[in-house]
Tab-separated table of C-alpha atoms and ligand atoms in Angstrom:
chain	number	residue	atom	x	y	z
P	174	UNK	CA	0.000	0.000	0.000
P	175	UNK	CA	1.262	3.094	-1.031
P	176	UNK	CA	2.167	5.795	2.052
P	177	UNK	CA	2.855	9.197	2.441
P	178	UNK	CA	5.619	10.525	4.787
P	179	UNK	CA	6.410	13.798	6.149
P	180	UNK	CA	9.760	14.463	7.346
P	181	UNK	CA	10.457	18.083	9.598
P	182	UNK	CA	13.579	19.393	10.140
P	183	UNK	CA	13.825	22.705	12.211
P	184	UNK	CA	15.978	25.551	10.626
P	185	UNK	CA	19.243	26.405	12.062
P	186	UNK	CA	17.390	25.373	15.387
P	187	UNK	CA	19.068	25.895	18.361
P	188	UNK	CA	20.539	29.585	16.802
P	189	UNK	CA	16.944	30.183	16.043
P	190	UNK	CA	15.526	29.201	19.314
P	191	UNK	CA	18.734	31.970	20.664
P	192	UNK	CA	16.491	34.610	17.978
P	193	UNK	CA	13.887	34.074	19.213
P	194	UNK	CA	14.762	34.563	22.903
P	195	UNK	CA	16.715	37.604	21.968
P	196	UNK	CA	15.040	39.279	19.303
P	197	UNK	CA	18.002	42.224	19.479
P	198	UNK	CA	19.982	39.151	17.493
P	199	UNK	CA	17.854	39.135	14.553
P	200	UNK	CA	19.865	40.754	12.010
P	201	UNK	CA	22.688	39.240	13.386
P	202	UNK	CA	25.002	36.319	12.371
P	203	UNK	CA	24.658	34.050	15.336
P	204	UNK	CA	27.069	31.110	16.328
P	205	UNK	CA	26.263	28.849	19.093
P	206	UNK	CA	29.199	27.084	20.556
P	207	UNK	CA	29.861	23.853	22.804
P	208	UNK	CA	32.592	24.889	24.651
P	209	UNK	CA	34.993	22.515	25.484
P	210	UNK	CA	36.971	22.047	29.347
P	211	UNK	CA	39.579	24.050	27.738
P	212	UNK	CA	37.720	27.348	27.659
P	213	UNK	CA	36.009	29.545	24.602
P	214	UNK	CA	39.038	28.702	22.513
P	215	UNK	CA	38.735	24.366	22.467
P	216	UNK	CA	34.976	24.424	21.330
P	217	UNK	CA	33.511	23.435	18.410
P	218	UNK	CA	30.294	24.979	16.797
P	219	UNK	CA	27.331	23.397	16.905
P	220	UNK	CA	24.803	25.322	14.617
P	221	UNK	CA	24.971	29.116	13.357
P	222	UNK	CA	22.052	31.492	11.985
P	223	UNK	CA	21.896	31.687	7.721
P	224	UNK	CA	23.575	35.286	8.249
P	225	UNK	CA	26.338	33.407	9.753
P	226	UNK	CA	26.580	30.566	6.920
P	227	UNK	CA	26.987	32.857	4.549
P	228	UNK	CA	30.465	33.855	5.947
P	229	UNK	CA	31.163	30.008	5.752
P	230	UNK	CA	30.529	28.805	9.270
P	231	UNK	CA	29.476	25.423	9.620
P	232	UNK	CA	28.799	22.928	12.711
P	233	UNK	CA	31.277	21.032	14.279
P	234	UNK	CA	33.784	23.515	13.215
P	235	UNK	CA	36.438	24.765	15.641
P	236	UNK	CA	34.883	27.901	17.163
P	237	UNK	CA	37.899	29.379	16.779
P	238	UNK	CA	37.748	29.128	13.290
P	239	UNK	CA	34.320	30.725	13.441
P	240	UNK	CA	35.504	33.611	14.889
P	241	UNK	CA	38.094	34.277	12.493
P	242	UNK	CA	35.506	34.131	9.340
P	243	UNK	CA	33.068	36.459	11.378
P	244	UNK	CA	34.736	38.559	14.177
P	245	UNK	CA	31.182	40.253	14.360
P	246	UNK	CA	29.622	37.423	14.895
P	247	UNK	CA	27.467	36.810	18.406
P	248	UNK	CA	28.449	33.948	20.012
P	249	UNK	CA	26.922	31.924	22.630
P	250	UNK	CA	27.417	29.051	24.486
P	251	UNK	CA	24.989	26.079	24.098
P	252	UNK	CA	21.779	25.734	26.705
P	253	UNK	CA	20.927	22.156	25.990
P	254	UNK	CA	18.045	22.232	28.483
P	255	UNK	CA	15.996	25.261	26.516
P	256	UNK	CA	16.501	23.182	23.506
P	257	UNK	CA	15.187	20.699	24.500
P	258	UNK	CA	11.834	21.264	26.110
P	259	UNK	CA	11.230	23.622	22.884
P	260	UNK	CA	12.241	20.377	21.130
P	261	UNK	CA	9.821	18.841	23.519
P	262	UNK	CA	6.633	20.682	22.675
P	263	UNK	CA	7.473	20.921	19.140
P	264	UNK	CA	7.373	17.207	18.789
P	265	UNK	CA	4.045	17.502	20.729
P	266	UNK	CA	2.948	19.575	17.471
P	267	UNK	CA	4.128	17.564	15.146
P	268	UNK	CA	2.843	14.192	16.635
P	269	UNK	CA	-0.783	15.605	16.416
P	270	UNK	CA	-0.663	15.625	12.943
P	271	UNK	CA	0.746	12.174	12.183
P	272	UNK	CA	-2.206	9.546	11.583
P	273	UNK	CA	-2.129	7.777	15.370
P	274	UNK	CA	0.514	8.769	18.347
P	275	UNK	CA	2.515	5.363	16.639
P	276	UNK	CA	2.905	6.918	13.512
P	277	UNK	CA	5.414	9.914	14.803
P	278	UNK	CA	9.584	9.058	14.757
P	279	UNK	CA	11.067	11.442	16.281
P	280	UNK	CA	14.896	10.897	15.152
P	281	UNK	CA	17.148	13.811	16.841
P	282	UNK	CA	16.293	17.145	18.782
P	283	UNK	CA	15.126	18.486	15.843
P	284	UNK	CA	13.500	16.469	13.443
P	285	UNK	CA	10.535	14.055	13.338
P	286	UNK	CA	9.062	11.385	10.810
P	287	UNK	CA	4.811	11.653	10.735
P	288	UNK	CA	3.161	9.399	8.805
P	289	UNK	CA	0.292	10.713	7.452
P	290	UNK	CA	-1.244	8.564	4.486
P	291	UNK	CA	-4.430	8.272	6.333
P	292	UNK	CA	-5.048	11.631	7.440
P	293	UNK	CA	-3.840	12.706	3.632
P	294	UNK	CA	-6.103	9.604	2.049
P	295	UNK	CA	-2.934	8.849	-0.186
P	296	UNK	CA	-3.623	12.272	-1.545
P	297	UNK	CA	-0.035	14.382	-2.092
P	298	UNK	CA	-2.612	17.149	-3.022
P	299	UNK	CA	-3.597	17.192	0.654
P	300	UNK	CA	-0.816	16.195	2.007
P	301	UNK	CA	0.957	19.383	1.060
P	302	UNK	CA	-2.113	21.171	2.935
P	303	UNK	CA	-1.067	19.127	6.057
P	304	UNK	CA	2.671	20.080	5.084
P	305	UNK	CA	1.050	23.530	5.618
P	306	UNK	CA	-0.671	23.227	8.349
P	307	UNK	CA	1.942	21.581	10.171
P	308	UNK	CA	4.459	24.700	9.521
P	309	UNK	CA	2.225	26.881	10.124
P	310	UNK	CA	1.399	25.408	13.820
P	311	UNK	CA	5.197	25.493	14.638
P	312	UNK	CA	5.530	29.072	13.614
P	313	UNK	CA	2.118	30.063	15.470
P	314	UNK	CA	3.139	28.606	18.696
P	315	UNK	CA	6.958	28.690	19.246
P	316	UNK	CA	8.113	31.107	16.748
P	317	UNK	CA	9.943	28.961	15.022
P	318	UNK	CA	10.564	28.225	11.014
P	319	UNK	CA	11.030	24.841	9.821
P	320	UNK	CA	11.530	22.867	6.772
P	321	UNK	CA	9.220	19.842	5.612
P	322	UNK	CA	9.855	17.254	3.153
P	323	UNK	CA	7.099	14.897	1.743
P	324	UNK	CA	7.579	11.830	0.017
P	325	UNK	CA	5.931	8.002	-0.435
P	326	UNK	CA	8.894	6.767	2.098
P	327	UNK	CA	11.250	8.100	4.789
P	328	UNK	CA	14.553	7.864	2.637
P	329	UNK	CA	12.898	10.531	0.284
P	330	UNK	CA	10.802	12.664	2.773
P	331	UNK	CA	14.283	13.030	4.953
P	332	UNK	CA	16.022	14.227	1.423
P	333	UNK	CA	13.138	16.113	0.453
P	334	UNK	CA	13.434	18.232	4.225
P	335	UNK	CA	17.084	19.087	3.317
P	336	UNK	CA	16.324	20.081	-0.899
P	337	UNK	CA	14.547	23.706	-0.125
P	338	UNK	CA	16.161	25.152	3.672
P	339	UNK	CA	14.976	27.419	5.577
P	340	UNK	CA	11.319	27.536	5.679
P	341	UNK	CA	10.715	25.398	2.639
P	342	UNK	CA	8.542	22.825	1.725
P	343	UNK	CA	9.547	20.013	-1.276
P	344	UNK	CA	6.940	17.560	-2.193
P	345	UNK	CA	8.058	14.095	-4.357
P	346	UNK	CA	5.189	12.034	-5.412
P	347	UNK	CA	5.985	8.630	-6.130
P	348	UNK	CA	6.191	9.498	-10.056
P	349	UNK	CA	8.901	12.020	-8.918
P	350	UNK	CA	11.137	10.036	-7.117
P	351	UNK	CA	13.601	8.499	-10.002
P	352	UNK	CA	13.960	12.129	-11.493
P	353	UNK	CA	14.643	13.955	-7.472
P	354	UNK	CA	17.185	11.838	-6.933
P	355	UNK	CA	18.808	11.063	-10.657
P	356	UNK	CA	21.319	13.938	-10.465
P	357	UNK	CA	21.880	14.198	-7.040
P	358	UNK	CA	25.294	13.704	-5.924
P	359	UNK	CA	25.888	9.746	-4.366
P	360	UNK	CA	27.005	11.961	-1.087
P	361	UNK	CA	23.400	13.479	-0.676
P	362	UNK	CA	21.876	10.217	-0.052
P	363	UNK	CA	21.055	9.362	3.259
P	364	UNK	CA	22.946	6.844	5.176
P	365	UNK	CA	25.894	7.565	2.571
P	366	UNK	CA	29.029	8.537	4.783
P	367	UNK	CA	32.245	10.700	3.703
P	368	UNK	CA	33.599	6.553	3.747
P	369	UNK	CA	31.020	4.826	1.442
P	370	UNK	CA	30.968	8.187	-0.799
P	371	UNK	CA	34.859	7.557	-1.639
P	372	UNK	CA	34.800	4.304	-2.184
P	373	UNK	CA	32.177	5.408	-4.641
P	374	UNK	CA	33.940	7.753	-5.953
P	375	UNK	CA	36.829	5.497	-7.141
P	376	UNK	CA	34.124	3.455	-8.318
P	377	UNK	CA	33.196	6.004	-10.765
P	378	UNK	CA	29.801	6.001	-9.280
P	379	UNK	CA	29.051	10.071	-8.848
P	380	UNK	CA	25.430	10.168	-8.554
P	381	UNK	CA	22.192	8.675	-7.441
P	382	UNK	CA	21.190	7.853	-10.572
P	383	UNK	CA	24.454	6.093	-11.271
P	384	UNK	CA	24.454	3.830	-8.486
P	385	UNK	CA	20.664	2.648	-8.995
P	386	UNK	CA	21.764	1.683	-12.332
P	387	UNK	CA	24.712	-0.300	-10.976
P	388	UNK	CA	24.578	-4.013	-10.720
P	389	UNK	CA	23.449	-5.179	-7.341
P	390	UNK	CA	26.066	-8.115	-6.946
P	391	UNK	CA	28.827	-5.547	-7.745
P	392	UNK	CA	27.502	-3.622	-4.754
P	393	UNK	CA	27.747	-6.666	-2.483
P	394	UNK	CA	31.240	-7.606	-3.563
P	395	UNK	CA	32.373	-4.177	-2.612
P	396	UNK	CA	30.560	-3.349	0.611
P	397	UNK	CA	28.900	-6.699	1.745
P	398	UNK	CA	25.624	-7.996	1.734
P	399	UNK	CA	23.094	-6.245	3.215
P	400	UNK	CA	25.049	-2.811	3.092
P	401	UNK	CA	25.273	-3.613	-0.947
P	402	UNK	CA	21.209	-4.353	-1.046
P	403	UNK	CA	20.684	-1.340	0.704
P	404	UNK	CA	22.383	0.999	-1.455
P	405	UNK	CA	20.592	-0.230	-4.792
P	406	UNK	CA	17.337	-0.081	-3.380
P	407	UNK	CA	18.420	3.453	-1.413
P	408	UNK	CA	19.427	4.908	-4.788
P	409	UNK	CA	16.048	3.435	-6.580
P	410	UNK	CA	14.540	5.116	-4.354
P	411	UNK	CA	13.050	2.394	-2.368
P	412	UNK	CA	12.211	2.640	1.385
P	413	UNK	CA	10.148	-0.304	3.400
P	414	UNK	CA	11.221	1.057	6.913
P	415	UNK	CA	8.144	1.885	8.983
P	416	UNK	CA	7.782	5.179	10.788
P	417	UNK	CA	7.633	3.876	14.165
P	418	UNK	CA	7.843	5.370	18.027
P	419	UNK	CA	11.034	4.551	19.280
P	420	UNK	CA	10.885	3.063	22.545
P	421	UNK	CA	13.905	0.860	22.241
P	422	UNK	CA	16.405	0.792	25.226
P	423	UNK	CA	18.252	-2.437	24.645
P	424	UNK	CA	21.762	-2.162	23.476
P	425	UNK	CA	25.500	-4.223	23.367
P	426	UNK	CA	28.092	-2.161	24.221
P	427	UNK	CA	31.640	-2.940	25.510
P	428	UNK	CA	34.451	-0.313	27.120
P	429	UNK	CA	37.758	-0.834	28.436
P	430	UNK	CA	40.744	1.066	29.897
P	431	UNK	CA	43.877	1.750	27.713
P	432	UNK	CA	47.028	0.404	28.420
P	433	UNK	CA	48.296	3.998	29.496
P	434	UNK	CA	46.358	7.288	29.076
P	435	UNK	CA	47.710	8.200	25.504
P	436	UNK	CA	46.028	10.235	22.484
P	437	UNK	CA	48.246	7.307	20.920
P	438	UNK	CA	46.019	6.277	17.338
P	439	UNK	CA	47.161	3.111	17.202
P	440	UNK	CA	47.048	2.305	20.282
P	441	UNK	CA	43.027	3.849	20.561
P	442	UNK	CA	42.470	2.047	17.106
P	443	UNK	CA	43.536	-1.615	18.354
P	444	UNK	CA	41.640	-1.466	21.781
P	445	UNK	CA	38.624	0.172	19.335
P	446	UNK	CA	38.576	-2.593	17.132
P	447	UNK	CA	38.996	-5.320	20.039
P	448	UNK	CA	36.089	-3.607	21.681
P	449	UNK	CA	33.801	-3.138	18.447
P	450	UNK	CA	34.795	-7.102	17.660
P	451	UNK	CA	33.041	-8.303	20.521
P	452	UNK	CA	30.036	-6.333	20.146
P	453	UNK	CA	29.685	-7.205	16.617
P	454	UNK	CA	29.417	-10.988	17.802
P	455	UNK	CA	27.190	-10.775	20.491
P	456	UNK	CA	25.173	-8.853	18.010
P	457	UNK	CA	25.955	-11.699	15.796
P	458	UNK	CA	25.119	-14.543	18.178
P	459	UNK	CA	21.652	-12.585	18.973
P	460	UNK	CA	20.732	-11.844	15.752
P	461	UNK	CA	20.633	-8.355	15.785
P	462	UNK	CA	21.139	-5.474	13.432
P	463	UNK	CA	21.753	-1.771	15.099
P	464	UNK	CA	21.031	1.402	13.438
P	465	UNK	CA	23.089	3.533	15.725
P	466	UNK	CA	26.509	3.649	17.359
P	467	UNK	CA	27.437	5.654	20.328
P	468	UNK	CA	30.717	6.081	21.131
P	469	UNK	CA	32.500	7.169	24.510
P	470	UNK	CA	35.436	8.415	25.587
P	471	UNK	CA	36.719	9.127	29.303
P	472	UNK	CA	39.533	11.574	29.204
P	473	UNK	CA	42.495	11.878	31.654
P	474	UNK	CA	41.001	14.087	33.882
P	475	UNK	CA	37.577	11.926	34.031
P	476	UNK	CA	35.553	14.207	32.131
P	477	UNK	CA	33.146	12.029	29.324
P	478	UNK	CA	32.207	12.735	26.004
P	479	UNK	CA	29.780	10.740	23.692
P	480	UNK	CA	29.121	10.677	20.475
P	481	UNK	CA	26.535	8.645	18.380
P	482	UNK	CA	25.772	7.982	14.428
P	483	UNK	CA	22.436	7.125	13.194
P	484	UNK	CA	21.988	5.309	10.193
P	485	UNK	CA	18.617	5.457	7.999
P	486	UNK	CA	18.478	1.786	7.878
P	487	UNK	CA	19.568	-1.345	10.223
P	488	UNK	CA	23.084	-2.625	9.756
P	489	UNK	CA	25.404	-5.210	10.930
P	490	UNK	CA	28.875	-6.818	10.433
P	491	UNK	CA	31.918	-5.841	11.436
P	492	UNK	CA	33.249	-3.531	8.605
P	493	UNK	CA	30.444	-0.914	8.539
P	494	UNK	CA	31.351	-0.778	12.800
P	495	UNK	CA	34.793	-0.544	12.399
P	496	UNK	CA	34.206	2.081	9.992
P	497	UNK	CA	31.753	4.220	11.978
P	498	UNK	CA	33.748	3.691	15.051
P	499	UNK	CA	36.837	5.008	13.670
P	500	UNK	CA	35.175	7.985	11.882
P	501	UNK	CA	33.909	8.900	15.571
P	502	UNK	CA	36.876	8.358	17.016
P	503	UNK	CA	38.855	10.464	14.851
P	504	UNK	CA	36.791	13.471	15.431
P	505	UNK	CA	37.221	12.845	19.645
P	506	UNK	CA	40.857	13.208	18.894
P	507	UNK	CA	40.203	15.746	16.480
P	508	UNK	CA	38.409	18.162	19.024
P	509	UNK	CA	40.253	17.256	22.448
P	510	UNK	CA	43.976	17.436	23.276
P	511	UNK	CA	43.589	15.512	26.450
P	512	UNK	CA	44.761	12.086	26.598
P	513	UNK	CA	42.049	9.669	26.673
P	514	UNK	CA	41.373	6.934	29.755
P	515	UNK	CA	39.045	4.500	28.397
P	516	UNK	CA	36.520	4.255	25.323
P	517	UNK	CA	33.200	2.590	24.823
P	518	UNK	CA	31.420	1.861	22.229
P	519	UNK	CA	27.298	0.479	22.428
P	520	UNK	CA	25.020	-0.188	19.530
P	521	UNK	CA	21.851	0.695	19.820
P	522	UNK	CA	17.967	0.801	18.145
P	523	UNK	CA	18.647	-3.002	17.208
P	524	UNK	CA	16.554	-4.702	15.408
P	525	UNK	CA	16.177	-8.892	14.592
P	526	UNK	CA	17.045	-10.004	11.746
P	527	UNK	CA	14.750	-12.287	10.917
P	528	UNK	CA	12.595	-12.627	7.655
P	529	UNK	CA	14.958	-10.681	5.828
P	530	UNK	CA	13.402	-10.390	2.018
P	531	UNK	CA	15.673	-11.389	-0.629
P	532	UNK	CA	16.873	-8.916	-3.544
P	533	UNK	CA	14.409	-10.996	-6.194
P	534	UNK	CA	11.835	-9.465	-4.537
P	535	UNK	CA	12.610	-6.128	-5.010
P	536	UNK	CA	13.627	-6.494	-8.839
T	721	DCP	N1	24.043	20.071	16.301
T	721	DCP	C1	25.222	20.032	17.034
T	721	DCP	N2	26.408	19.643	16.431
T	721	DCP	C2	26.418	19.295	15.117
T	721	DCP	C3	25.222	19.322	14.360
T	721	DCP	C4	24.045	19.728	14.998
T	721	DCP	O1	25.225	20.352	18.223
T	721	DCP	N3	27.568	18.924	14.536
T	721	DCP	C5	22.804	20.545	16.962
T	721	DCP	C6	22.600	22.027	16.716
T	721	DCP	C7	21.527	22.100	15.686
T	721	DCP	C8	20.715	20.844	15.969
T	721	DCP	O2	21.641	19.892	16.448
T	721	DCP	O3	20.750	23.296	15.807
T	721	DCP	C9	19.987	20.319	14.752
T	721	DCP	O4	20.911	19.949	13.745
T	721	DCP	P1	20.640	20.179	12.214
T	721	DCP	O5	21.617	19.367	11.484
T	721	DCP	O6	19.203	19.980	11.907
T	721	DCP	O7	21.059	21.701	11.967
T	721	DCP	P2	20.263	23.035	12.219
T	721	DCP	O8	18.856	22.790	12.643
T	721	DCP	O9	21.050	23.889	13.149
T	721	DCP	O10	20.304	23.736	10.801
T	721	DCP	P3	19.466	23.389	9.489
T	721	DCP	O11	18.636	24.598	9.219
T	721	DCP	O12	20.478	23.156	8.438
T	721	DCP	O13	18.646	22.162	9.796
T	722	MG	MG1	17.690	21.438	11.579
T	723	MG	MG1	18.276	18.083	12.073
């Protein structure tokens, strides 16, 4: 049966919640910063205004490096805690427009999945009138813009969100879908990491349209099974994954000291891989897939940091962790010059792995 998604993203949201709790910073570029232990100068940016974009800011950049693109810039340190009971109430919106409370996903601080093919009657006609609506509530009752993406599955309403930012609204009816994404750069697709999109690259595979027209086994020679299936039916444009209330708390996760505290790569990159081989076969021997990895590191002075990746579909197997594990882990020693104590690493939002469709049934 066909369905119809939406998919909201908030615009630049915790600089715009800052706005909108400060007016006087409208006109402003904005830069909100996580400060690190070492002061103003060791943070890293977590989201900017437009104004501020413009002068090439982007999150997770060194705030330093902010500053030096924008010495006019405002910046402020990050208030988690506002953010997220505005998060909070915004979801509340949101979920009222989805067809039941178990039709809402609500996948980071700022963005939600709503199904909404009931409430819509498979219509994208009306659907964009809920699209409406739906902006329209979040402006009317926290002052907030946002950006909505519509589409027959979650793959394409998430890359519909992103197409038209800030404020904007893209639509992709299923007769759409093949010509949305048949240009699109490979890198635009979600679930497609900086990792995946090289390997691409030297694949000669450039865009979306590109890799849908790639042979499938050729995909699962090069990244395995399930991560090869994925990306054919990804780049087709094909998305079975339900929109569905996350509730799930279960999760494998190992951690360990180091030898010696050290900022040491291959010494962080063996215990890593150690740690992220036994969670891959308990995973294994339970019959799990994950979709996200959180990562943590204890430094030498105790403090913790965490980090976590989200995939758009369920994976497994050891490669695609490794991967992800090291990509994390290279931004912790990236953005900290302490030496690090012990690192963990958990899977999480698992999911069995049973009844798995094969590809015939797809082409
Ligand atoms: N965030 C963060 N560090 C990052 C990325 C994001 O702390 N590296 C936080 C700040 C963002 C919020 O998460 O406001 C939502 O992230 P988005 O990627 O949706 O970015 P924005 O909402 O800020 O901007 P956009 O308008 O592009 O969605
Ligand atoms: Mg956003
Ligand atoms: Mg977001």
């Amino acid at each position: 049966m066909e369905r119809v998604i939406i998919h909201v993203d908030m615009d630049y949201f915790y600089a715009a919640i800052e706005e909108r709790e400060d007016p006087s910073l409208k006109d402003k570029a904005v830069v909100v910063c996580m400060y690190s232990n070492r002061g103003e100068e060791g943070g890293a940016v977590s989201t900017s205004n437009y104004i501020a974009r413009e002068a090439g800011i982007r999150s997770a950049m060194p705030c330093k490096q902010a500053k030096s693109l924008k010495p006019d810039a405002v910046f402020l340190p990050v208030r988690k805690e506002l953010y997220e009971n505005v998060s909070a109430r915004v979801m509340d919106i949101l979920r009222s427009h989805a067809d039941s409370e178990e039709n809402f996903e609500n996948i980071s601080i700022d963005e939600a999945f709503l199904e909404i093919s009931q409430n819509c009657g498979r219509d994208f006609e009306k659907a964009r009138y809920i699209g409406m609506r739906v902006k329209h509530d979040v402006l009317e009752h926290e002052k907030l813009t946002c950006s909505v993406g519509i589409g027959p599955n979650k793959l394409i309403a998430k890359m519909a969100s992103s197409f038209r930012k800030p404020d904007g609204m893209t639509i992709v009816k299923p007769d759409e879908v093949r010509d949305f994404l048949n240009d699109m750069p490979v890198n635009r697709l979600w679930g497609i990491g900086k990792v995946t999109g090289e390997k691409l690259k030297k694949m000669s595979i450039e865009t979306i349209g590109q890799l849908a027209a790639c042979d499938t086994q050729e995909l699962i020679a090069e990244f395995g099974k399930k991560r090869g299936t994925w990306l054919k039916k990804a780049a087709s444009g094909i998305d079975e994954s339900p929109v569905t209330e996350r509730t799930a708390t279960d999760q494998i996760g190992r951690m360990a000291s180091l030898k010696e505290d050290t900022r040491n790569d291959d010494m962080i990159f063996a215990l890593l891989d150690e740690l992220a081989d036994d969670v891959i076969k308990k995973a294994e021997s339970r019959k799990v897939s994950f979709r996200t990895v959180i990562m943590t590191v204890i430094f030498s002075n105790f403090r913790m940091a965490t980090k976590s990746r989200t995939f758009s579909h369920a994976v497994s197997g050891k490669d695609i962790l490794h991967e992800t594990a090291r990509e994390i882990m290279l931004q912790f020693l990236h953005e900290s010059n302490m030496d690090f104590r012990r690192i963990g690493i958990r899977v999480t939002n698992l999911q069995q792995d049973v009844g798995q469709k094969s590809l015939l049934e797809y082409f």
